[in-house]
PDB file of C-alpha atoms in Angstrom:
ATOM      1  CA  MET A 253     184.061  97.624  76.340  1.00 96.00           C
ATOM      2  CA  ARG A 254     185.508  97.968  72.848  1.00 98.00           C
ATOM      3  CA  VAL A 255     183.111  99.186  70.163  1.00 98.00           C
ATOM      4  CA  LYS A 256     183.587  98.859  66.413  1.00 98.00           C
ATOM      5  CA  ILE A 257     181.434 100.683  63.886  1.00 98.00           C
ATOM      6  CA  CYS A 258     181.756  98.802  60.606  1.00 98.00           C
ATOM      7  CA  GLY A 259     180.765  99.759  57.085  1.00 97.00           C
ATOM      8  CA  ILE A 260     181.803 103.409  57.341  1.00 98.00           C
ATOM      9  CA  ASN A 261     181.303 104.928  53.891  1.00 98.00           C
ATOM     10  CA  ASP A 262     180.563 108.622  54.359  1.00 97.00           C
ATOM     11  CA  ALA A 263     181.949 111.574  56.276  1.00 98.00           C
ATOM     12  CA  ALA A 264     178.956 111.957  58.595  1.00 98.00           C
ATOM     13  CA  ALA A 265     179.250 108.353  59.792  1.00 98.00           C
ATOM     14  CA  MET A 266     182.976 108.687  60.322  1.00 98.00           C
ATOM     15  CA  ARG A 267     182.530 111.900  62.283  1.00 98.00           C
ATOM     16  CA  ALA A 268     179.803 110.313  64.411  1.00 98.00           C
ATOM     17  CA  ALA A 269     181.976 107.304  65.217  1.00 98.00           C
ATOM     18  CA  VAL A 270     184.869 109.536  66.257  1.00 98.00           C
ATOM     19  CA  GLU A 271     182.667 111.837  68.351  1.00 98.00           C
ATOM     20  CA  ALA A 272     180.976 108.884  70.058  1.00 98.00           C
ATOM     21  CA  GLY A 273     184.358 107.469  71.038  1.00 98.00           C
ATOM     22  CA  ALA A 274     184.288 104.277  68.974  1.00 98.00           C
ATOM     23  CA  ASP A 275     187.468 102.239  69.411  1.00 98.00           C
ATOM     24  CA  LEU A 276     187.515 100.880  65.877  1.00 98.00           C
ATOM     25  CA  VAL A 277     185.995 101.763  62.511  1.00 98.00           C
ATOM     26  CA  GLY A 278     185.634  99.315  59.651  1.00 98.00           C
ATOM     27  CA  PHE A 279     185.951  99.966  55.930  1.00 98.00           C
ATOM     28  CA  VAL A 280     184.482  97.302  53.644  1.00 98.00           C
ATOM     29  CA  PHE A 281     186.592  96.376  50.629  1.00 98.00           C
ATOM     30  CA  PHE A 282     184.116  93.874  49.199  1.00 97.00           C
ATOM     31  CA  PRO A 283     182.265  95.299  46.179  1.00 95.00           C
ATOM     32  CA  PRO A 284     179.025  93.276  46.549  1.00 93.00           C
ATOM     33  CA  SER A 285     178.351  94.966  49.894  1.00 94.00           C
ATOM     34  CA  PRO A 286     176.160  98.094  49.941  1.00 94.00           C
ATOM     35  CA  ARG A 287     178.730  99.486  52.374  1.00 96.00           C
ATOM     36  CA  ALA A 288     181.739  98.955  50.119  1.00 97.00           C
ATOM     37  CA  VAL A 289     184.275 101.722  49.574  1.00 98.00           C
ATOM     38  CA  THR A 290     187.232 102.105  47.260  1.00 98.00           C
ATOM     39  CA  PRO A 291     190.702 102.522  48.746  1.00 98.00           C
ATOM     40  CA  ALA A 292     190.695 106.168  47.647  1.00 97.00           C
ATOM     41  CA  ARG A 293     187.349 106.823  49.307  1.00 98.00           C
ATOM     42  CA  ALA A 294     188.479 105.176  52.551  1.00 98.00           C
ATOM     43  CA  ALA A 295     191.639 107.272  52.532  1.00 97.00           C
ATOM     44  CA  ASP A 296     189.503 110.412  52.274  1.00 97.00           C
ATOM     45  CA  LEU A 297     187.352 109.331  55.225  1.00 98.00           C
ATOM     46  CA  VAL A 298     190.102 108.379  57.689  1.00 96.00           C
ATOM     47  CA  GLN A 299     190.301 110.559  60.799  1.00 94.00           C
ATOM     48  CA  PRO A 300     192.572 110.358  63.850  1.00 94.00           C
ATOM     49  CA  GLY A 301     191.225 108.355  66.758  1.00 95.00           C
ATOM     50  CA  PRO A 302     189.689 104.945  66.134  1.00 98.00           C
ATOM     51  CA  ALA A 303     191.774 102.040  64.903  1.00 98.00           C
ATOM     52  CA  ARG A 304     191.209 101.453  61.196  1.00 98.00           C
ATOM     53  CA  VAL A 305     190.027  97.989  60.178  1.00 98.00           C
ATOM     54  CA  GLY A 306     189.881  96.843  56.572  1.00 98.00           C
ATOM     55  CA  LEU A 307     187.299  94.147  55.862  1.00 98.00           C
ATOM     56  CA  PHE A 308     188.171  91.715  53.067  1.00 98.00           C
ATOM     57  CA  VAL A 309     186.480  88.558  51.808  1.00 97.00           C
ATOM     58  CA  ASP A 310     188.869  85.904  50.495  1.00 97.00           C
ATOM     59  CA  PRO A 311     191.230  88.559  49.108  1.00 98.00           C
ATOM     60  CA  SER A 312     194.328  88.064  47.019  1.00 98.00           C
ATOM     61  CA  ASP A 313     197.586  89.512  48.297  1.00 98.00           C
ATOM     62  CA  GLU A 314     197.382  92.009  45.463  1.00 98.00           C
ATOM     63  CA  ALA A 315     193.969  93.245  46.601  1.00 98.00           C
ATOM     64  CA  VAL A 316     195.156  93.783  50.161  1.00 98.00           C
ATOM     65  CA  ALA A 317     198.337  95.495  48.973  1.00 98.00           C
ATOM     66  CA  ALA A 318     196.348  97.879  46.765  1.00 98.00           C
ATOM     67  CA  VAL A 319     194.293  98.988  49.772  1.00 98.00           C
ATOM     68  CA  LEU A 320     197.324  99.366  52.023  1.00 98.00           C
ATOM     69  CA  ASP A 321     199.001 101.531  49.412  1.00 98.00           C
ATOM     70  CA  ALA A 322     196.174 104.036  49.914  1.00 98.00           C
ATOM     71  CA  VAL A 323     194.875 103.508  53.450  1.00 97.00           C
ATOM     72  CA  PRO A 324     196.917 103.194  56.679  1.00 96.00           C
ATOM     73  CA  LEU A 325     195.058 100.223  58.159  1.00 98.00           C
ATOM     74  CA  ASP A 326     195.712  99.007  61.689  1.00 98.00           C
ATOM     75  CA  ILE A 327     193.961  95.628  61.392  1.00 98.00           C
ATOM     76  CA  ILE A 328     193.073  93.330  58.497  1.00 98.00           C
ATOM     77  CA  GLN A 329     189.671  91.656  58.970  1.00 98.00           C
ATOM     78  CA  LEU A 330     189.139  88.450  57.005  1.00 98.00           C
ATOM     79  CA  HIS A 331     185.456  87.698  56.614  1.00 96.00           C
ATOM     80  CA  GLY A 332     185.392  84.908  54.044  1.00 95.00           C
ATOM     81  CA  GLU A 333     186.364  81.237  53.955  1.00 95.00           C
ATOM     82  CA  GLU A 334     190.003  81.898  54.780  1.00 98.00           C
ATOM     83  CA  THR A 335     191.765  78.931  56.395  1.00 98.00           C
ATOM     84  CA  PRO A 336     194.071  79.274  59.388  1.00 98.00           C
ATOM     85  CA  ALA A 337     197.007  78.894  56.997  1.00 98.00           C
ATOM     86  CA  ARG A 338     195.721  81.739  54.818  1.00 98.00           C
ATOM     87  CA  CYS A 339     195.200  83.966  57.875  1.00 98.00           C
ATOM     88  CA  ALA A 340     198.753  83.276  58.992  1.00 98.00           C
ATOM     89  CA  ALA A 341     200.062  84.031  55.516  1.00 98.00           C
ATOM     90  CA  VAL A 342     198.255  87.378  55.371  1.00 98.00           C
ATOM     91  CA  ARG A 343     199.557  88.332  58.802  1.00 98.00           C
ATOM     92  CA  ALA A 344     203.128  87.414  57.837  1.00 98.00           C
ATOM     93  CA  ARG A 345     202.960  89.078  54.415  1.00 98.00           C
ATOM     94  CA  PHE A 346     201.626  92.432  55.611  1.00 98.00           C
ATOM     95  CA  GLY A 347     202.865  92.615  59.195  1.00 98.00           C
ATOM     96  CA  LEU A 348     199.489  93.674  60.573  1.00 98.00           C
ATOM     97  CA  PRO A 349     197.193  92.052  63.140  1.00 98.00           C
ATOM     98  CA  VAL A 350     194.498  89.846  61.630  1.00 98.00           C
ATOM     99  CA  MET A 351     190.917  89.681  62.865  1.00 98.00           C
ATOM    100  CA  LYS A 352     189.100  86.556  61.681  1.00 98.00           C
ATOM    101  CA  ALA A 353     185.325  86.588  61.449  1.00 97.00           C
ATOM    102  CA  LEU A 354     183.692  83.249  62.223  1.00 96.00           C
ATOM    103  CA  GLY A 355     180.036  82.367  61.902  1.00 94.00           C
ATOM    104  CA  ILE A 356     178.435  81.009  65.064  1.00 94.00           C
ATOM    105  CA  ALA A 357     175.098  79.260  65.396  1.00 91.00           C
ATOM    106  CA  ALA A 358     175.649  76.555  68.018  1.00 92.00           C
ATOM    107  CA  ARG A 359     178.103  75.663  70.775  1.00 93.00           C
ATOM    108  CA  GLU A 360     179.948  73.235  68.508  1.00 94.00           C
ATOM    109  CA  ASP A 361     180.895  76.104  66.212  1.00 94.00           C
ATOM    110  CA  LEU A 362     183.278  77.309  68.916  1.00 96.00           C
ATOM    111  CA  ALA A 363     185.557  74.322  68.278  1.00 95.00           C
ATOM    112  CA  GLN A 364     187.104  76.171  65.334  1.00 96.00           C
ATOM    113  CA  LEU A 365     188.505  78.859  67.633  1.00 97.00           C
ATOM    114  CA  ALA A 366     191.393  76.665  68.776  1.00 97.00           C
ATOM    115  CA  GLU A 367     192.361  75.931  65.181  1.00 97.00           C
ATOM    116  CA  TYR A 368     192.460  79.590  64.203  1.00 98.00           C
ATOM    117  CA  ALA A 369     193.940  81.026  67.406  1.00 98.00           C
ATOM    118  CA  PRO A 370     197.639  80.562  66.505  1.00 98.00           C
ATOM    119  CA  ALA A 371     197.085  82.308  63.151  1.00 98.00           C
ATOM    120  CA  VAL A 372     195.113  85.399  64.205  1.00 98.00           C
ATOM    121  CA  ASP A 373     195.142  88.219  66.731  1.00 98.00           C
ATOM    122  CA  HIS A 374     191.416  88.863  67.158  1.00 98.00           C
ATOM    123  CA  PHE A 375     188.113  87.107  66.535  1.00 98.00           C
ATOM    124  CA  LEU A 376     184.835  88.575  65.378  1.00 98.00           C
ATOM    125  CA  LEU A 377     182.070  86.149  66.297  1.00 97.00           C
ATOM    126  CA  ASP A 378     179.169  86.794  63.956  1.00 94.00           C
ATOM    127  CA  ALA A 379     175.864  85.155  63.158  1.00 90.00           C
ATOM    128  CA  LYS A 380     176.231  82.512  60.481  1.00 85.00           C
ATOM    129  CA  ALA A 381     175.024  83.837  57.163  1.00 74.00           C
ATOM    130  CA  PRO A 382     171.831  82.079  56.050  1.00 66.00           C
ATOM    131  CA  PRO A 383     172.149  79.596  53.170  1.00 65.00           C
ATOM    132  CA  GLY A 384     172.435  81.401  49.864  1.00 65.00           C
ATOM    133  CA  ALA A 385     173.083  84.802  51.442  1.00 64.00           C
ATOM    134  CA  PRO A 386     175.027  87.094  49.087  1.00 63.00           C
ATOM    135  CA  LEU A 387     177.041  88.572  51.976  1.00 66.00           C
ATOM    136  CA  PRO A 388     179.078  86.714  54.621  1.00 67.00           C
ATOM    137  CA  GLY A 389     178.075  89.295  57.253  1.00 58.00           C
ATOM    138  CA  GLY A 390     176.055  92.450  57.704  1.00 55.00           C
ATOM    139  CA  ASN A 391     172.811  90.538  57.377  1.00 55.00           C
ATOM    140  CA  ALA A 392     171.177  92.052  60.482  1.00 67.00           C
ATOM    141  CA  ALA A 393     170.697  88.588  61.985  1.00 71.00           C
ATOM    142  CA  PRO A 394     171.460  87.820  65.630  1.00 85.00           C
ATOM    143  CA  PHE A 395     172.245  84.352  66.963  1.00 89.00           C
ATOM    144  CA  ASP A 396     171.712  82.688  70.329  1.00 92.00           C
ATOM    145  CA  TRP A 397     174.124  84.715  72.446  1.00 95.00           C
ATOM    146  CA  SER A 398     173.939  82.171  75.259  1.00 95.00           C
ATOM    147  CA  VAL A 399     176.097  79.897  73.077  1.00 95.00           C
ATOM    148  CA  LEU A 400     179.007  82.104  74.149  1.00 96.00           C
ATOM    149  CA  ALA A 401     178.148  82.278  77.854  1.00 95.00           C
ATOM    150  CA  GLY A 402     181.153  81.074  79.822  1.00 93.00           C
ATOM    151  CA  ALA A 403     183.090  80.162  76.682  1.00 94.00           C
ATOM    152  CA  SER A 404     186.854  80.482  76.698  1.00 93.00           C
ATOM    153  CA  VAL A 405     187.776  82.480  73.605  1.00 96.00           C
ATOM    154  CA  PRO A 406     191.552  82.292  73.086  1.00 96.00           C
ATOM    155  CA  ARG A 407     191.966  85.739  71.559  1.00 98.00           C
ATOM    156  CA  PRO A 408     190.412  89.181  72.135  1.00 98.00           C
ATOM    157  CA  TRP A 409     187.026  89.181  70.438  1.00 98.00           C
ATOM    158  CA  LEU A 410     184.041  91.191  69.344  1.00 98.00           C
ATOM    159  CA  LEU A 411     180.415  90.083  69.221  1.00 98.00           C
ATOM    160  CA  ALA A 412     178.549  90.844  65.984  1.00 96.00           C
ATOM    161  CA  GLY A 413     175.317  89.983  64.239  1.00 92.00           C
ATOM    162  CA  GLY A 414     172.029  91.816  64.516  1.00 93.00           C
ATOM    163  CA  LEU A 415     173.126  94.178  67.272  1.00 96.00           C
ATOM    164  CA  THR A 416     171.221  97.443  67.748  1.00 97.00           C
ATOM    165  CA  PRO A 417     171.157 100.251  70.328  1.00 98.00           C
ATOM    166  CA  GLU A 418     168.157  98.481  71.861  1.00 97.00           C
ATOM    167  CA  ASN A 419     169.631  95.006  72.300  1.00 97.00           C
ATOM    168  CA  VAL A 420     173.390  95.508  72.639  1.00 98.00           C
ATOM    169  CA  LYS A 421     173.453  95.805  76.428  1.00 98.00           C
ATOM    170  CA  ARG A 422     171.520  92.558  76.808  1.00 97.00           C
ATOM    171  CA  ALA A 423     173.712  90.825  74.229  1.00 97.00           C
ATOM    172  CA  ILE A 424     176.846  91.807  76.133  1.00 98.00           C
ATOM    173  CA  GLU A 425     175.375  90.544  79.404  1.00 97.00           C
ATOM    174  CA  ILE A 426     174.359  87.181  77.940  1.00 97.00           C
ATOM    175  CA  ALA A 427     177.465  86.487  75.850  1.00 97.00           C
ATOM    176  CA  GLY A 428     179.983  87.998  78.238  1.00 97.00           C
ATOM    177  CA  ALA A 429     181.411  89.921  75.292  1.00 97.00           C
ATOM    178  CA  PRO A 430     184.412  92.219  75.850  1.00 98.00           C
ATOM    179  CA  GLY A 431     183.561  94.153  72.690  1.00 98.00           C
ATOM    180  CA  VAL A 432     180.906  94.564  70.012  1.00 98.00           C
ATOM    181  CA  ASP A 433     180.704  95.278  66.293  1.00 98.00           C
ATOM    182  CA  VAL A 434     177.766  96.877  64.506  1.00 97.00           C
ATOM    183  CA  SER A 435     176.949  97.793  60.921  1.00 96.00           C
ATOM    184  CA  SER A 436     173.348  97.386  59.774  1.00 94.00           C
ATOM    185  CA  GLY A 437     172.050  98.051  63.296  1.00 96.00           C
ATOM    186  CA  VAL A 438     173.035 101.722  63.054  1.00 98.00           C
ATOM    187  CA  GLU A 439     171.707 102.393  59.555  1.00 97.00           C
ATOM    188  CA  ALA A 440     168.851 104.651  58.491  1.00 96.00           C
ATOM    189  CA  ARG A 441     168.517 102.447  55.431  1.00 95.00           C
ATOM    190  CA  ARG A 442     170.587  99.670  53.956  1.00 94.00           C
ATOM    191  CA  GLY A 443     174.136 100.892  53.486  1.00 95.00           C
ATOM    192  CA  VAL A 444     173.550 104.381  54.940  1.00 97.00           C
ATOM    193  CA  LYS A 445     174.636 105.034  58.524  1.00 98.00           C
ATOM    194  CA  ASP A 446     172.591 107.187  60.925  1.00 98.00           C
ATOM    195  CA  PRO A 447     174.873 109.346  63.104  1.00 98.00           C
ATOM    196  CA  ALA A 448     172.299 109.462  65.914  1.00 98.00           C
ATOM    197  CA  LEU A 449     172.088 105.664  66.001  1.00 98.00           C
ATOM    198  CA  ILE A 450     175.875 105.407  66.110  1.00 98.00           C
ATOM    199  CA  ALA A 451     175.951 107.671  69.168  1.00 98.00           C
ATOM    200  CA  ARG A 452     173.144 105.710  70.834  1.00 98.00           C
ATOM    201  CA  PHE A 453     174.814 102.379  70.125  1.00 98.00           C
ATOM    202  CA  VAL A 454     178.167 103.362  71.619  1.00 98.00           C
ATOM    203  CA  SER A 455     176.458 104.807  74.677  1.00 98.00           C
ATOM    204  CA  ALA A 456     174.281 101.716  75.168  1.00 98.00           C
ATOM    205  CA  ALA A 457     177.211  99.336  74.785  1.00 98.00           C
ATOM    206  CA  ARG A 458     179.098 101.108  77.559  1.00 97.00           C
ATOM    207  CA  ALA A 459     176.144 101.671  79.860  1.00 93.00           C
TER     208      ALA A 459
END
């Protein structure tokens, strides 16, 4: 069970993720997010252990390059409206694995997986952002996990969207998820991680 703690923006959260044994940590390079960090801040927070994921929303090559100049990322997460061609271009340009976030609400939304699969290395299957939402993810909204039951996902994937220490075990059971991603579900308040909740989430996901 792979666990990603996303939206790391302070030392206590980073330390908690490392101590809990998280497999991946996410740094948000999208200024409208309350969890956003600068490249310099992310570089200060990095610790050995979890794979480092940089979350971008429809970034230019220049924006990604500026982050990589400061932060040794392991995975580039694209969380906007990037097309398969754009995902492939980012992967080729920077030589790093790409994780594509896709919004899921119904079974038919899974059709897009086949289109993206040749261009990416991982999927993050998230709840679709509600109409007019200012953020493409991190909206603390779950979706019907049974949509994923028995689905054939052509790349390694993480389940996201409204997960908490209380519901993650059930979500994994229903969706058959091999990994999970959490951000708002381990926050004391919007944009501020709670180390105790991080520890509880990782433990619950692997229970």
